[in-house]
Amino acid sequence: MYLSHRTWPELGDYVAEESLAVVPLGSTEQHGPHLPLATDYLIAEALARDATDRTGYLCTPPVRIAVSEHHRQFHGTMWVDPEVFRDYVESFSRNLAYHGVDRIVYVNAHGGNVQHLREVGRRLRRDETAFAVEWMWDESIPDLVSEAFEHNGPHGGPKETAMVMHIAEELVREDRLADARDGGLVDLADAETMKFGSRTFYDSPDNSANGVFGDQTDATPEKGAELFEAASDQLVRLLEWVDDQPFADLMPEPHVDPQPGSRR
């Protein structure tokens, strides 16, 4: 069920019986010379829509602009400050809770969002408003991703290239795949920005001249379809698990005994 395409009475019928919402989040940022700036939110929304179509759960519109300042040197990248992002996500999550949602799965496809989504989930759980968890598609199928590509890459690499080939192949500049590989960093082990155990880099171009990593020429639509189906299966399992748990079991454990003030 896609929230934006429904009427308010239809949403009322949903929350009268269900209390789970799925929120896709990505970014609008450079993904090299071969992929669109929309890459992350395209992947997140496609997976969220597929999993909710299969299960009947509620899917919200995507969050398209997020924590991406580390890509700011590349044209078109858009970002908000981390505290703005956290406050925004928390605010609309509390909005969902007002309408009867008490379980939220953030379907995230941008690494820069992870720690901030975790913090929002911690806040919502602390005051027992909702149980909200972050889910990252590639982390749900790490072995399959590793097996699919000899030189993967955490950003703009073959895994994201293959996924967009599957989701929206017309947006992939396939004539620029070799340029992406040759102008970027194929193997992270070759990066020169780790010094004596310290990460001495902050921004994407500190590591890669064109902003991407891995061997993009290894990507195919068929590999993308395999990754997409496997990740969607994992997301469906997560949604069903979250929905099946008693709400009290998802909330924080009580203070250890003796309880504060219990002997006064």
Tab-separated table of C-alpha atoms in Angstrom:
chain	number	residue	atom	x	y	z
A	1	MET	CA	0.000	0.000	0.000
A	2	TYR	CA	1.569	3.265	-1.158
A	3	LEU	CA	0.534	6.065	1.175
A	4	SER	CA	0.517	8.856	-1.406
A	5	HIS	CA	-1.817	6.984	-3.742
A	6	ARG	CA	-4.457	6.259	-1.091
A	7	THR	CA	-7.314	8.283	0.354
A	8	TRP	CA	-7.541	9.127	4.034
A	9	PRO	CA	-10.421	6.668	4.665
A	10	GLU	CA	-8.335	3.894	3.099
A	11	LEU	CA	-5.432	4.790	5.381
A	12	GLY	CA	-7.873	4.749	8.290
A	13	ASP	CA	-8.844	1.187	7.425
A	14	TYR	CA	-5.156	0.240	7.318
A	15	VAL	CA	-4.179	1.625	10.726
A	16	ALA	CA	-7.305	0.143	12.268
A	17	GLU	CA	-5.741	-3.273	11.660
A	18	GLU	CA	-2.004	-2.712	11.052
A	19	SER	CA	0.670	-0.613	12.754
A	20	LEU	CA	3.739	-1.001	10.525
A	21	ALA	CA	5.131	1.573	8.078
A	22	VAL	CA	8.075	1.317	5.686
A	23	VAL	CA	10.033	4.482	4.884
A	24	PRO	CA	12.509	4.458	1.953
A	25	LEU	CA	15.497	6.797	2.286
A	26	GLY	CA	18.386	7.551	-0.018
A	27	SER	CA	20.185	10.651	-1.215
A	28	THR	CA	20.662	12.971	-4.162
A	29	GLU	CA	24.396	12.865	-4.703
A	30	GLN	CA	27.070	12.066	-7.250
A	31	HIS	CA	27.490	8.439	-8.227
A	32	GLY	CA	30.227	8.849	-10.787
A	33	PRO	CA	30.027	9.480	-14.538
A	34	HIS	CA	27.760	6.483	-15.139
A	35	LEU	CA	24.968	6.574	-12.543
A	36	PRO	CA	22.300	9.196	-11.799
A	37	LEU	CA	22.334	11.309	-8.662
A	38	ALA	CA	19.084	9.546	-7.732
A	39	THR	CA	20.786	6.143	-7.400
A	40	ASP	CA	20.324	5.653	-3.656
A	41	TYR	CA	16.699	6.685	-3.374
A	42	LEU	CA	15.794	4.772	-6.549
A	43	ILE	CA	17.122	1.582	-4.981
A	44	ALA	CA	15.516	2.247	-1.599
A	45	GLU	CA	12.103	3.064	-3.029
A	46	ALA	CA	12.108	0.121	-5.456
A	47	LEU	CA	12.893	-2.339	-2.666
A	48	ALA	CA	10.384	-0.761	-0.261
A	49	ARG	CA	7.629	-0.766	-2.878
A	50	ASP	CA	8.349	-4.360	-3.891
A	51	ALA	CA	8.370	-5.670	-0.316
A	52	THR	CA	5.199	-3.780	0.659
A	53	ASP	CA	3.418	-4.904	-2.512
A	54	ARG	CA	4.226	-8.472	-1.504
A	55	THR	CA	3.117	-8.085	2.109
A	56	GLY	CA	0.424	-5.405	2.078
A	57	TYR	CA	2.239	-3.142	4.538
A	58	LEU	CA	2.264	0.640	4.238
A	59	CYS	CA	5.016	2.388	2.257
A	60	THR	CA	5.593	6.137	2.511
A	61	PRO	CA	7.106	8.419	-0.146
A	62	PRO	CA	10.914	8.402	-0.169
A	63	VAL	CA	13.292	10.810	1.532
A	64	ARG	CA	15.475	11.968	-1.362
A	65	ILE	CA	17.904	14.458	0.197
A	66	ALA	CA	19.944	13.455	3.222
A	67	VAL	CA	23.431	13.527	4.789
A	68	SER	CA	25.721	13.855	1.761
A	69	GLU	CA	28.066	16.750	2.445
A	70	HIS	CA	31.061	14.481	1.896
A	71	HIS	CA	30.151	14.433	-1.832
A	72	ARG	CA	29.627	18.206	-2.082
A	73	GLN	CA	32.573	18.825	-4.429
A	74	PHE	CA	30.703	17.106	-7.270
A	75	HIS	CA	28.084	18.984	-9.284
A	76	GLY	CA	24.459	18.441	-8.306
A	77	THR	CA	25.027	16.830	-4.922
A	78	MET	CA	22.466	18.062	-2.401
A	79	TRP	CA	22.587	17.642	1.368
A	80	VAL	CA	21.247	18.766	4.711
A	81	ASP	CA	23.133	19.017	7.980
A	82	PRO	CA	22.989	15.850	10.107
A	83	GLU	CA	20.927	17.449	12.885
A	84	VAL	CA	18.395	18.726	10.328
A	85	PHE	CA	18.095	15.251	8.842
A	86	ARG	CA	17.642	13.625	12.254
A	87	ASP	CA	15.027	16.136	13.354
A	88	TYR	CA	13.134	15.805	10.073
A	89	VAL	CA	13.048	12.003	10.164
A	90	GLU	CA	12.060	12.019	13.829
A	91	SER	CA	9.307	14.561	13.173
A	92	PHE	CA	7.614	12.610	10.384
A	93	SER	CA	8.099	9.367	12.304
A	94	ARG	CA	6.173	10.885	15.215
A	95	ASN	CA	3.583	11.969	12.659
A	96	LEU	CA	3.179	8.335	11.619
A	97	ALA	CA	2.873	7.373	15.273
A	98	TYR	CA	0.106	9.957	15.717
A	99	HIS	CA	-1.846	8.107	13.011
A	100	GLY	CA	-1.421	4.736	14.724
A	101	VAL	CA	1.921	3.398	13.483
A	102	ASP	CA	4.170	2.009	16.215
A	103	ARG	CA	6.704	0.067	14.090
A	104	ILE	CA	8.814	1.688	11.374
A	105	VAL	CA	11.400	0.143	9.087
A	106	TYR	CA	13.718	2.660	7.439
A	107	VAL	CA	14.701	1.124	4.104
A	108	ASN	CA	17.982	2.927	3.609
A	109	ALA	CA	20.322	2.871	0.613
A	110	HIS	CA	22.820	5.567	1.648
A	111	GLY	CA	25.644	4.886	4.055
A	112	GLY	CA	25.746	8.477	5.272
A	113	ASN	CA	22.295	8.052	6.807
A	114	VAL	CA	22.990	4.981	8.921
A	115	GLN	CA	24.173	6.433	12.224
A	116	HIS	CA	21.544	9.173	12.118
A	117	LEU	CA	18.680	6.759	11.513
A	118	ARG	CA	19.954	4.643	14.380
A	119	GLU	CA	19.886	7.707	16.622
A	120	VAL	CA	16.311	8.558	15.601
A	121	GLY	CA	15.261	4.980	16.301
A	122	ARG	CA	16.909	5.184	19.722
A	123	ARG	CA	14.995	8.375	20.547
A	124	LEU	CA	11.636	6.936	19.477
A	125	ARG	CA	12.216	3.745	21.432
A	126	ARG	CA	13.444	5.563	24.533
A	127	ASP	CA	10.107	7.304	25.053
A	128	GLU	CA	8.193	4.237	23.774
A	129	THR	CA	6.661	6.085	20.832
A	130	ALA	CA	7.638	3.478	18.250
A	131	PHE	CA	10.111	0.767	17.381
A	132	ALA	CA	12.082	2.059	14.384
A	133	VAL	CA	15.001	0.213	12.768
A	134	GLU	CA	17.325	0.947	9.877
A	135	TRP	CA	17.794	-1.659	7.113
A	136	MET	CA	20.490	-1.514	4.427
A	137	TRP	CA	19.958	-3.706	1.401
A	138	ASP	CA	23.553	-4.801	0.749
A	139	GLU	CA	24.134	-5.612	4.409
A	140	SER	CA	21.252	-8.084	4.235
A	141	ILE	CA	22.990	-10.169	1.532
A	142	PRO	CA	26.759	-9.647	2.066
A	143	ASP	CA	27.873	-13.056	0.793
A	144	LEU	CA	25.879	-12.757	-2.420
A	145	VAL	CA	27.271	-9.273	-3.081
A	146	SER	CA	30.839	-10.455	-2.468
A	147	GLU	CA	30.423	-13.452	-4.755
A	148	ALA	CA	28.927	-11.397	-7.584
A	149	PHE	CA	31.869	-9.013	-8.094
A	150	GLU	CA	35.630	-9.367	-7.979
A	151	HIS	CA	36.099	-5.665	-7.218
A	152	ASN	CA	33.030	-4.365	-5.447
A	153	GLY	CA	33.153	-0.872	-3.955
A	154	PRO	CA	31.110	0.936	-1.317
A	155	HIS	CA	29.936	3.796	-3.549
A	156	GLY	CA	28.994	3.871	-7.223
A	157	GLY	CA	30.500	0.421	-7.621
A	158	PRO	CA	29.222	-2.626	-9.504
A	159	LYS	CA	26.607	-3.548	-6.892
A	160	GLU	CA	24.800	-0.197	-7.200
A	161	THR	CA	25.379	-0.152	-10.948
A	162	ALA	CA	23.805	-3.592	-11.334
A	163	MET	CA	20.853	-2.632	-9.147
A	164	VAL	CA	20.094	0.491	-11.207
A	165	MET	CA	20.531	-1.537	-14.397
A	166	HIS	CA	17.747	-3.755	-13.075
A	167	ILE	CA	15.504	-0.971	-11.737
A	168	ALA	CA	15.985	1.756	-14.382
A	169	GLU	CA	18.493	0.633	-16.996
A	170	GLU	CA	17.791	3.671	-19.172
A	171	LEU	CA	19.421	5.885	-16.508
A	172	VAL	CA	22.760	4.054	-16.606
A	173	ARG	CA	25.377	5.543	-18.939
A	174	GLU	CA	26.752	2.199	-20.032
A	175	ASP	CA	29.265	3.864	-22.336
A	176	ARG	CA	30.898	5.407	-19.230
A	177	LEU	CA	31.419	2.233	-17.172
A	178	ALA	CA	35.089	1.943	-18.118
A	179	ASP	CA	35.552	5.659	-17.405
A	180	ALA	CA	34.047	5.141	-13.952
A	181	ARG	CA	36.465	2.306	-13.229
A	182	ASP	CA	39.569	3.940	-14.675
A	183	GLY	CA	38.940	7.359	-13.154
A	184	GLY	CA	38.046	6.089	-9.712
A	185	LEU	CA	39.556	3.676	-7.211
A	186	VAL	CA	39.153	0.010	-8.054
A	187	ASP	CA	40.449	-1.420	-4.779
A	188	LEU	CA	40.064	0.371	-1.442
A	189	ALA	CA	43.259	-1.296	-0.285
A	190	ASP	CA	45.085	1.063	-2.648
A	191	ALA	CA	43.772	4.171	-0.910
A	192	GLU	CA	46.483	6.280	0.693
A	193	THR	CA	44.325	7.998	3.276
A	194	MET	CA	44.820	5.617	6.200
A	195	LYS	CA	47.827	6.688	8.239
A	196	PHE	CA	49.057	4.699	11.257
A	197	GLY	CA	45.527	3.530	12.090
A	198	SER	CA	43.873	6.918	11.502
A	199	ARG	CA	41.307	7.753	8.845
A	200	THR	CA	42.816	10.948	7.512
A	201	PHE	CA	40.100	11.515	4.890
A	202	TYR	CA	36.721	13.237	5.168
A	203	ASP	CA	35.344	13.703	1.670
A	204	SER	CA	34.733	11.395	-1.269
A	205	PRO	CA	37.327	12.968	-3.605
A	206	ASP	CA	40.006	12.441	-0.945
A	207	ASN	CA	39.890	8.784	-1.993
A	208	SER	CA	38.570	8.775	-5.560
A	209	ALA	CA	39.036	11.417	-8.248
A	210	ASN	CA	35.652	10.745	-9.854
A	211	GLY	CA	33.909	9.798	-6.620
A	212	VAL	CA	33.367	6.063	-7.155
A	213	PHE	CA	34.992	2.755	-6.264
A	214	GLY	CA	35.230	-0.739	-7.708
A	215	ASP	CA	35.000	-2.178	-11.218
A	216	GLN	CA	31.730	-0.987	-12.704
A	217	THR	CA	32.257	-2.972	-15.923
A	218	ASP	CA	31.450	-6.123	-13.944
A	219	ALA	CA	27.813	-5.075	-13.484
A	220	THR	CA	24.923	-6.583	-15.467
A	221	PRO	CA	21.129	-6.312	-15.257
A	222	GLU	CA	20.996	-10.027	-14.504
A	223	LYS	CA	23.236	-9.631	-11.462
A	224	GLY	CA	21.116	-6.679	-10.400
A	225	ALA	CA	17.950	-8.742	-10.621
A	226	GLU	CA	19.516	-11.470	-8.484
A	227	LEU	CA	20.626	-8.970	-5.843
A	228	PHE	CA	17.257	-7.205	-5.880
A	229	GLU	CA	15.230	-10.379	-5.412
A	230	ALA	CA	17.466	-11.644	-2.608
A	231	ALA	CA	17.406	-8.306	-0.769
A	232	SER	CA	13.647	-7.987	-1.171
A	233	ASP	CA	13.223	-11.451	0.342
A	234	GLN	CA	15.292	-10.377	3.342
A	235	LEU	CA	13.275	-7.198	3.743
A	236	VAL	CA	10.005	-9.137	3.643
A	237	ARG	CA	11.320	-11.400	6.396
A	238	LEU	CA	12.287	-8.391	8.496
A	239	LEU	CA	8.879	-6.728	8.067
A	240	GLU	CA	7.067	-9.884	9.044
A	241	TRP	CA	9.312	-10.344	12.074
A	242	VAL	CA	8.834	-6.762	13.287
A	243	ASP	CA	5.090	-7.010	12.792
A	244	ASP	CA	4.907	-10.307	14.668
A	245	GLN	CA	6.631	-9.103	17.857
A	246	PRO	CA	4.546	-7.939	20.836
A	247	PHE	CA	5.111	-4.202	21.152
A	248	ALA	CA	6.249	-4.530	24.780
A	249	ASP	CA	9.026	-6.906	23.698
A	250	LEU	CA	10.373	-4.262	21.290
A	251	MET	CA	10.616	-1.601	23.986
A	252	PRO	CA	13.588	-0.963	26.328
A	253	GLU	CA	14.261	-3.272	29.227
A	254	PRO	CA	13.291	-1.844	32.643
A	255	HIS	CA	15.852	-0.465	35.064
A	256	VAL	CA	17.579	-3.245	36.956
A	257	ASP	CA	16.416	-3.999	40.511
A	258	PRO	CA	16.206	-2.434	42.927
A	259	GLN	CA	13.982	0.020	41.085
A	260	PRO	CA	14.754	3.686	41.741
A	261	GLY	CA	12.883	4.815	44.838
A	262	SER	CA	11.556	1.334	45.638
A	263	ARG	CA	12.784	1.447	49.277
A	264	ARG	CA	11.779	4.976	50.109
